[in-house]
GROMACS .gro file of C-alpha atoms in nm:
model
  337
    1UNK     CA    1  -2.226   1.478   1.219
    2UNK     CA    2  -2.043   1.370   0.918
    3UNK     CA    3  -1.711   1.200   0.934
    4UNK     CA    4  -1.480   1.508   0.863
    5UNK     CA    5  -1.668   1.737   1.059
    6UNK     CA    6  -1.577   1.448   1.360
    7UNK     CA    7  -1.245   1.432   1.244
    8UNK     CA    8  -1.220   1.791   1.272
    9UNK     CA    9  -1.326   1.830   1.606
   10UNK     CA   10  -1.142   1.491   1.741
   11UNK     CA   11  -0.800   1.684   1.615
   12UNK     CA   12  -0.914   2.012   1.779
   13UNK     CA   13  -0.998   1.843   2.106
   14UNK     CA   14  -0.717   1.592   2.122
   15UNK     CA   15  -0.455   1.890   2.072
   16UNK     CA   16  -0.314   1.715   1.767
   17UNK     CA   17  -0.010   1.961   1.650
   18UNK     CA   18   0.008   1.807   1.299
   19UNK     CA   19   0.013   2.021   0.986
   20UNK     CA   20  -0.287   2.024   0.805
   21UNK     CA   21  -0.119   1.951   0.513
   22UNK     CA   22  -0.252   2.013   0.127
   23UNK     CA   23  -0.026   1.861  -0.086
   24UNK     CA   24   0.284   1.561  -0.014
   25UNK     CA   25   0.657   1.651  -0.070
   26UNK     CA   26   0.882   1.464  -0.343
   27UNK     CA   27   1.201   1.351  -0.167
   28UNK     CA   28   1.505   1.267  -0.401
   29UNK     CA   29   1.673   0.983  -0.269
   30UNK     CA   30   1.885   0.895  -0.540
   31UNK     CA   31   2.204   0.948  -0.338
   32UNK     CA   32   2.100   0.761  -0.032
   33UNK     CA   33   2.056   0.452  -0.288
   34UNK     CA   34   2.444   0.563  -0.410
   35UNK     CA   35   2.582   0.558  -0.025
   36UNK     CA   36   2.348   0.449   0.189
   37UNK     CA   37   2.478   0.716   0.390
   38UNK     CA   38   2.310   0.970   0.622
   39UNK     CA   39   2.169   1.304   0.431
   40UNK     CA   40   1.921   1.571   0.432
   41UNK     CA   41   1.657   1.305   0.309
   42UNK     CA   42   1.635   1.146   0.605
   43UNK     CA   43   1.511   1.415   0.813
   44UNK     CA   44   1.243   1.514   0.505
   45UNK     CA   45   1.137   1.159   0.520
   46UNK     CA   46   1.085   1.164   0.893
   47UNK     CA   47   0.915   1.521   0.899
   48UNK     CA   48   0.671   1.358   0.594
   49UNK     CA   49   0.582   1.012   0.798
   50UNK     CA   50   0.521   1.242   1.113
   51UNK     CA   51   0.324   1.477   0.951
   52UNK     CA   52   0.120   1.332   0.676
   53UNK     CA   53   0.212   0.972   0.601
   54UNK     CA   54   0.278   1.008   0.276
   55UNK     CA   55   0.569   1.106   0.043
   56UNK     CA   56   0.661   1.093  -0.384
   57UNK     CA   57   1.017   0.971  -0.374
   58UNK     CA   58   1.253   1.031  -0.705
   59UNK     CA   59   1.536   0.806  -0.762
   60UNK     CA   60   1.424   0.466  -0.658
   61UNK     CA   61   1.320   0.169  -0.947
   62UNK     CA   62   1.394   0.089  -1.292
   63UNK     CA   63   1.167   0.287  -1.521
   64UNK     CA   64   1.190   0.134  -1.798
   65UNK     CA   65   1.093  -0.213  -1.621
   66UNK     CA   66   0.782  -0.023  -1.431
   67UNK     CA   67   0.714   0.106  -1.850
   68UNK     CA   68   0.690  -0.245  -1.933
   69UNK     CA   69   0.481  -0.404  -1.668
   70UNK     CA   70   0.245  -0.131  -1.714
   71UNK     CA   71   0.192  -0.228  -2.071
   72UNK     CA   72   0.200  -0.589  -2.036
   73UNK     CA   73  -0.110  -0.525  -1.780
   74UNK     CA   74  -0.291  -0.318  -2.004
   75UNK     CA   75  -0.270  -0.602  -2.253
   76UNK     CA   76  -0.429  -0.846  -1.931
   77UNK     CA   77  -0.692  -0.622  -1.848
   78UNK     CA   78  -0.825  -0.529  -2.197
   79UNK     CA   79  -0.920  -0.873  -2.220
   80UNK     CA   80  -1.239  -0.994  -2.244
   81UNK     CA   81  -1.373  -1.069  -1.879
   82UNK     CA   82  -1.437  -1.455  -1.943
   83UNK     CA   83  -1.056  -1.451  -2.005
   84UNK     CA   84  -0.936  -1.289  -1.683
   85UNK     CA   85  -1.193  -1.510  -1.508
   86UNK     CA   86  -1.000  -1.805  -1.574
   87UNK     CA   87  -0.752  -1.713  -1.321
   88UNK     CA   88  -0.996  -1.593  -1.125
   89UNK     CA   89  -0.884  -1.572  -0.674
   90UNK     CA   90  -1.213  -1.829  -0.646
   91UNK     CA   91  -1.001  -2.121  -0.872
   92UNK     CA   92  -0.647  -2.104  -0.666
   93UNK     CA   93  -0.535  -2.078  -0.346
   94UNK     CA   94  -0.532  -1.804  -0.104
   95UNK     CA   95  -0.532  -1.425  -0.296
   96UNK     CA   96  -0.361  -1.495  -0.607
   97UNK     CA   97  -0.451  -1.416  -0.985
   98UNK     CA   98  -0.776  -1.194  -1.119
   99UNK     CA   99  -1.057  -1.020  -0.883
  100UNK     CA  100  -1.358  -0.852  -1.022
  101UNK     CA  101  -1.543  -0.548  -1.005
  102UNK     CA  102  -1.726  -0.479  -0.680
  103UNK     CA  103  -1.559  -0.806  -0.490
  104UNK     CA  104  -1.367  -0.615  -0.249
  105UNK     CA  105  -1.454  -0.363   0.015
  106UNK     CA  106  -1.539  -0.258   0.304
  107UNK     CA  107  -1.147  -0.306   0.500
  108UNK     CA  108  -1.201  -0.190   0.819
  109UNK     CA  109  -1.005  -0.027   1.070
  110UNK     CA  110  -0.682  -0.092   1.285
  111UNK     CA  111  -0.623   0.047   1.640
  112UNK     CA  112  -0.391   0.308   1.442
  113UNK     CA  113  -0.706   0.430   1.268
  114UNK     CA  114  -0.845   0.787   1.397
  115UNK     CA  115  -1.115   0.647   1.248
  116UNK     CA  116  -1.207   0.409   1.557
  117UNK     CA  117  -1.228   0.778   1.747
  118UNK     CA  118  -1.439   0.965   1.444
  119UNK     CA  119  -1.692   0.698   1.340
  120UNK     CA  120  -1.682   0.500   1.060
  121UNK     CA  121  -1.954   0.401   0.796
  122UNK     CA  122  -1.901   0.092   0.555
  123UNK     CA  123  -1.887   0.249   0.156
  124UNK     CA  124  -1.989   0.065  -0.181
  125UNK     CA  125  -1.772  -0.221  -0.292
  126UNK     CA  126  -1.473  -0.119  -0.495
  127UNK     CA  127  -1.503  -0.026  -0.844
  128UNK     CA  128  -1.224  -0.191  -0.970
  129UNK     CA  129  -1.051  -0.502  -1.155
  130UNK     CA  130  -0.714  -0.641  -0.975
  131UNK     CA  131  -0.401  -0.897  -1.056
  132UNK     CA  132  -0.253  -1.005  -0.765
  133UNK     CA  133   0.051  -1.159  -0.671
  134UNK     CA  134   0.302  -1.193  -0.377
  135UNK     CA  135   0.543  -1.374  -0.138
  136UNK     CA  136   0.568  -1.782  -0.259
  137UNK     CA  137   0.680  -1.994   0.045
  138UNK     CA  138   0.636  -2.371   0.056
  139UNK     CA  139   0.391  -2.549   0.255
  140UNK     CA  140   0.659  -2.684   0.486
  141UNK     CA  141   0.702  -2.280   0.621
  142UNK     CA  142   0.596  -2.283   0.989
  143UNK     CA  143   0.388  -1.984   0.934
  144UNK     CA  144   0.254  -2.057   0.597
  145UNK     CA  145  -0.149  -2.048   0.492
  146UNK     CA  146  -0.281  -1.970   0.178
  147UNK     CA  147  -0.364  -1.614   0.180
  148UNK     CA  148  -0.008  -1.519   0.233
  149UNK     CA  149   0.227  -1.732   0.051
  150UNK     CA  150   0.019  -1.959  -0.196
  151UNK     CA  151   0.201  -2.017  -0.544
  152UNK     CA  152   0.107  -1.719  -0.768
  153UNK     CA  153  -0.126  -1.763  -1.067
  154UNK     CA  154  -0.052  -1.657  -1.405
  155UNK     CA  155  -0.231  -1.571  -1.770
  156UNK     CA  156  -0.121  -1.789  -2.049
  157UNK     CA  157   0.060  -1.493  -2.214
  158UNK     CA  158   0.439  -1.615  -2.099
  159UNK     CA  159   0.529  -1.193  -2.215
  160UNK     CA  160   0.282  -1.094  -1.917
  161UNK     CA  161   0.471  -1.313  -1.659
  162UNK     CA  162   0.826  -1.230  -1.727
  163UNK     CA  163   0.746  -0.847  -1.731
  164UNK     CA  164   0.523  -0.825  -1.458
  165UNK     CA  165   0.783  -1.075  -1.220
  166UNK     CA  166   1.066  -0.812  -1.337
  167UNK     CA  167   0.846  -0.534  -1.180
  168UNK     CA  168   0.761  -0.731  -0.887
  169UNK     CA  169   1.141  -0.827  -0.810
  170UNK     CA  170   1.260  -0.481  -0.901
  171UNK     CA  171   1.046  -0.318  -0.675
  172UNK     CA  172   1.085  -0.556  -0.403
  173UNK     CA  173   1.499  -0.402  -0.382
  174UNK     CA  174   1.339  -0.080  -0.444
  175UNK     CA  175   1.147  -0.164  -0.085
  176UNK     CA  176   1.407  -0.297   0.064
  177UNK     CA  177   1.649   0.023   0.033
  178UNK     CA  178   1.320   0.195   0.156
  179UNK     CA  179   1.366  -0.028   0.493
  180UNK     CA  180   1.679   0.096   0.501
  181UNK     CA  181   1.590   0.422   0.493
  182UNK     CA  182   1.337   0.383   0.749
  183UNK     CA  183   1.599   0.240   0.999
  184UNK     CA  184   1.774   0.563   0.984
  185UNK     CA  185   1.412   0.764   1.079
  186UNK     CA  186   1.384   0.554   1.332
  187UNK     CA  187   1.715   0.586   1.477
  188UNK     CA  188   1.821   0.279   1.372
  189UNK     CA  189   2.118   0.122   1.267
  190UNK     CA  190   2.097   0.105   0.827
  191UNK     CA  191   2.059  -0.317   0.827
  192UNK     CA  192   1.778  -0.301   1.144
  193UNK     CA  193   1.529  -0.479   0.953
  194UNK     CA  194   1.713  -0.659   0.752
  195UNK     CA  195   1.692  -1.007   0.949
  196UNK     CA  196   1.318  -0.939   0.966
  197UNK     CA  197   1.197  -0.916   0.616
  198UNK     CA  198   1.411  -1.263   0.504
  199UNK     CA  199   1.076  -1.417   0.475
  200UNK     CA  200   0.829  -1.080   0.369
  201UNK     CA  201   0.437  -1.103   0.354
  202UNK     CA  202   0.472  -0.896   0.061
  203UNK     CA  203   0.213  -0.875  -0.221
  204UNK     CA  204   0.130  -0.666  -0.517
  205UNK     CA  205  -0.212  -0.544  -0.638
  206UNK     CA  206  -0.208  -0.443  -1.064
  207UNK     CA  207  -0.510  -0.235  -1.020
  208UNK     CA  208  -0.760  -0.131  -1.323
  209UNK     CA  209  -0.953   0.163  -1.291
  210UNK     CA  210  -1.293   0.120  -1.543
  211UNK     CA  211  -1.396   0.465  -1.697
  212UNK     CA  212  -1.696   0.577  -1.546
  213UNK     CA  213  -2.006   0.530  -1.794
  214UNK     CA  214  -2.328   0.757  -1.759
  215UNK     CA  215  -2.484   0.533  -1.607
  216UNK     CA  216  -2.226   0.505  -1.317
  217UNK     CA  217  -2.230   0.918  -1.229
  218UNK     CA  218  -2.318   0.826  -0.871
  219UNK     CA  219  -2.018   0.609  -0.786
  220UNK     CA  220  -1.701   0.794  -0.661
  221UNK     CA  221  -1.459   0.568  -0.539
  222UNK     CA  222  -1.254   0.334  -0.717
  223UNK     CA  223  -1.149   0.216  -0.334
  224UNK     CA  224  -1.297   0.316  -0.064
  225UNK     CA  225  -1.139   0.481   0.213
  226UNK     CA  226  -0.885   0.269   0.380
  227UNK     CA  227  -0.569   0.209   0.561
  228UNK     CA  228  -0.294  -0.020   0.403
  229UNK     CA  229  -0.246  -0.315   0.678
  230UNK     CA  230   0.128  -0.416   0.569
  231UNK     CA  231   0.441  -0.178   0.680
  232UNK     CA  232   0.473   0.046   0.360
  233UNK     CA  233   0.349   0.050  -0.010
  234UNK     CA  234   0.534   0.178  -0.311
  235UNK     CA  235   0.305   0.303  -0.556
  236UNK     CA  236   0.341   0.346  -0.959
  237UNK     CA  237   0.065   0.587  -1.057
  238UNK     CA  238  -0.022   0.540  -1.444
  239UNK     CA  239  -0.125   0.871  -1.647
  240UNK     CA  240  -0.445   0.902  -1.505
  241UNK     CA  241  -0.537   1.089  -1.151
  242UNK     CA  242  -0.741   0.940  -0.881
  243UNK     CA  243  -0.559   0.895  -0.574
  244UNK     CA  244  -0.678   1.091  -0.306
  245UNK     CA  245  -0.559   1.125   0.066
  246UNK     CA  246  -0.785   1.294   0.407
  247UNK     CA  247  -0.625   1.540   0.601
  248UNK     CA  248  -0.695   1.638   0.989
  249UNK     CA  249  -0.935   1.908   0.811
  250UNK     CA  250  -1.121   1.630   0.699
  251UNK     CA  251  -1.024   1.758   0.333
  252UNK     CA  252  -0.956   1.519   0.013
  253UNK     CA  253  -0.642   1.599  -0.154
  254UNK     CA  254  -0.547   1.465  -0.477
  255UNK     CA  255  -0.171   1.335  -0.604
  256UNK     CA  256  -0.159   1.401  -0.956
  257UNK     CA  257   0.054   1.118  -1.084
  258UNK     CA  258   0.410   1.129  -1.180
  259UNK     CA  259   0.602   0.827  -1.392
  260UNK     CA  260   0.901   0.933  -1.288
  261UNK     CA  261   0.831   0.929  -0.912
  262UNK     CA  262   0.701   0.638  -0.617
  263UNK     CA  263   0.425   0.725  -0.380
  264UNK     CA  264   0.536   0.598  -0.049
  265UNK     CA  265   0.273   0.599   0.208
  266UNK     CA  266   0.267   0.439   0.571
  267UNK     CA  267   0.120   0.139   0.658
  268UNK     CA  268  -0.053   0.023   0.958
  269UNK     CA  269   0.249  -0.208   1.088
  270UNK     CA  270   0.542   0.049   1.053
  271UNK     CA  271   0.258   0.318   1.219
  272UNK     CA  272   0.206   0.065   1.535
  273UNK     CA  273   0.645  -0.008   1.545
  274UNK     CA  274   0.715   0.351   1.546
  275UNK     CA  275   0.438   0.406   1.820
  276UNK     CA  276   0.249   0.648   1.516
  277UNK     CA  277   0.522   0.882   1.508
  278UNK     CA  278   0.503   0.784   1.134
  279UNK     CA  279   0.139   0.787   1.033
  280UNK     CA  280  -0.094   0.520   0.809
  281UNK     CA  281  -0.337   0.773   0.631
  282UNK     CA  282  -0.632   0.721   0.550
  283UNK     CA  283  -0.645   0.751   0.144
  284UNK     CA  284  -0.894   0.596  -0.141
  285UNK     CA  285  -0.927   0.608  -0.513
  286UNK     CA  286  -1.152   0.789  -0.671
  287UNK     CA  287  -1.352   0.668  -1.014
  288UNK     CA  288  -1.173   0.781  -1.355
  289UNK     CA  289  -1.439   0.951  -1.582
  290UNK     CA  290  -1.204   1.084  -1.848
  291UNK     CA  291  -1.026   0.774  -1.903
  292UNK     CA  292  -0.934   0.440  -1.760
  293UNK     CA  293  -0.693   0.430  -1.506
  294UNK     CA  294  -0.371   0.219  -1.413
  295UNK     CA  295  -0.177   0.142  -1.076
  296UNK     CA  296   0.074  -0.078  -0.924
  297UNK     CA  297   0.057  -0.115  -0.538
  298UNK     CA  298   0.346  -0.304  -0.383
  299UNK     CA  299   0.312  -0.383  -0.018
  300UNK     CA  300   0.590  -0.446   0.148
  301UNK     CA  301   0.620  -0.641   0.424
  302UNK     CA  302   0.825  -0.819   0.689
  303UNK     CA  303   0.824  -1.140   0.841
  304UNK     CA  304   0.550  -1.343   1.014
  305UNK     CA  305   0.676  -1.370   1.303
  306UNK     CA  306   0.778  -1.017   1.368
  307UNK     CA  307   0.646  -0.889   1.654
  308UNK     CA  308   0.480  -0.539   1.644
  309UNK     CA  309   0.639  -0.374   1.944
  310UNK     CA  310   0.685  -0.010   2.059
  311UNK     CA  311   1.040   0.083   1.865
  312UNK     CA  312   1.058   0.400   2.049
  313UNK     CA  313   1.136   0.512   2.398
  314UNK     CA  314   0.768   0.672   2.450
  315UNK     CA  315   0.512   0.471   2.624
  316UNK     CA  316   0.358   0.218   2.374
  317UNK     CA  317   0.027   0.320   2.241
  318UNK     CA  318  -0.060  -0.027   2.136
  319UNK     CA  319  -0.046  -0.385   2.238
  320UNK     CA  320   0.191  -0.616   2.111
  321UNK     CA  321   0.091  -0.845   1.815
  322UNK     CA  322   0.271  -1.059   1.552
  323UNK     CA  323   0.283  -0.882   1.206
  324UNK     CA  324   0.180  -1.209   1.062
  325UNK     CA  325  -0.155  -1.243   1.281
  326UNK     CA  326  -0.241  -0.854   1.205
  327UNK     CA  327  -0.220  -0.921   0.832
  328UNK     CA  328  -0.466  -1.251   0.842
  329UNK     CA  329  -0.719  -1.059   1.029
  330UNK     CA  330  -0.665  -0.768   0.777
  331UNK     CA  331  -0.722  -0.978   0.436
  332UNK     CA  332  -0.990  -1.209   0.570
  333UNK     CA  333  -1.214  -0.892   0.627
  334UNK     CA  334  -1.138  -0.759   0.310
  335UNK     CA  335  -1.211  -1.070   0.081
  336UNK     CA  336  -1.538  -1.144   0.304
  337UNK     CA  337  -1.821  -1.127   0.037
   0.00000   0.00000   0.00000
């Protein structure tokens, strides 16, 4: 059987009640970021993470910063290759600066995962050319290694730095309003999380997208299919189309991209805290053939030493297990050449 005809039949059998959904809902949040007071968007937002995992949200970030990050990267990646290489993830510490075509892959699956129920078959490597930054905490941090909080690693081109930081710090209060947010789903008081994201294993993929050449009309997937390990990821989708996320039909559906908007999508953490009444999707990229295409995936995170325990008052679905650990485990697999 193939994997959506499993997936099928696992939802069929298992009595899942979730909408097979088609398409995500856009969510306008722009007056929650005014009061931070309860509104309608909180129950859309709930209904969305129950239901599919995803969401577009309008409202949240500084266009005109994510504008100018996006063009400073295009600069970076139309580079010639020997250039990126020299701040290549092989000469630095932990996961910081340029990664290659076809050096990532293969991620794996978390307990969360209906996968671990349908099967699960390893795909190609991705397609796909990455700067990546995140979290900087000194040696001296009880919880610090490499692959989480080593000193990011730059291009010489000071222009690239200062606009792609702005994103990167922007965004980061963009996530942290989303926490917020997520409190209130979760019953929550607003500031819940607040003392547990002081510290964030945040990080931030600037993803390039080649344009598919003849001689790649095989290859599909830009990334293959995949769960994000961290809590949440706000996503700036360029002008291009690719992302594509599996319902329980076992169907691909495509989010055409929006500038205006942030694709919010579930993470494996906040899925194992909320006992997956809020869902980590399964969702991959597909391989641009009209044109190259452009993305910014921010992670966002909370502390090491977070434990990943049952917030609600169902019977926990999952063991216990430090955010920090989970994320190791996570990133090791998927840097493994």
């Amino acid at each position: 059987y193939s994997f959506c005809t499993l997936l099928v039949g696992l939802t069929m059998r298992v009595g899942l009640t979730r909408r097979f959904f088609s398409s995500i809902p856009v969510i306008d949040v722009t007056e929650f970021v005014r009061t931070r007071q309860h509104g309608p968007y909180v129950t859309e937002v709930r209904e969305a993470c129950r239901d599919i995992g995803f969401f577009q949200v309008k409202g949240l970030g500084d266009l005109q910063v994510r504008k100018e990050a996006f063009d400073a990267l295009k600069v970076f990646f139309d580079l010639p290759k020997e250039e990126k290489m020299k701040i290549h993830i092989a000469k630095n510490k932990g996961v910081r600066g340029f990664i290659a075509e076809y050096e990532q892959g293969n991620y794996g699956v978390d307990a969360t995962d209906i996968r671990n129920q349908t099967g699960y078959e390893e795909e190609d490597r991705d397609f796909k050319q990455v700067f990546t930054m995140g979290t900087e905490l000194p040696p001296s941090y009880k919880y610090y290694s490499d692959d989480l909080f080593a000193q990011n690693v730059w291009p010489a081109d000071p222009l690239f730095r200062a606009k792609v930081q702005a994103y990167y710090d922007n965004t980061w209060e963009a996530a942290r309003t989303m926490f917020q947010l997520f409190a209130l789903v979760l019953d929550k008081p607003l500031n819940y999380f607040e003392d547990k994201i002081d510290k964030p294993m945040n990080s931030m993929n600037c993803n390039y997208y080649p344009q598919k050449g003849p001689e790649d009309v095989k290859r599909k997937t830009g990334i293959g299919a995949h769960t994000d390990f961290e809590c949440f990821t706000l996503l700036a989708q360029g002008s291009v189309s690719g992302l594509e996320i599996l319902n329980e039909q076992g169907e691909w559906h495509s989010v055409p991209p929006d500038p205006e908007l942030f694709v919010v999508n579930i993470g494996d953490m906040l899925s194992r805290w909320s006992n997956s009444t809020m869902r980590s999707t399964v969702h991959r990229a597909s391989s641009p053939s009209a044109a190259a295409r452009q993305i910014i995936a921010f992670f966002a995170c909370c502390n090491y030493d977070v434990p990943l325990v049952n917030l609600t008052n169902q019977p926990s679905k999952y063991e216990p297990i430090l955010a920090g650990d989970h994320l190791a485990m996570r990133i090791a697999a998927a840097n493994k050449n």
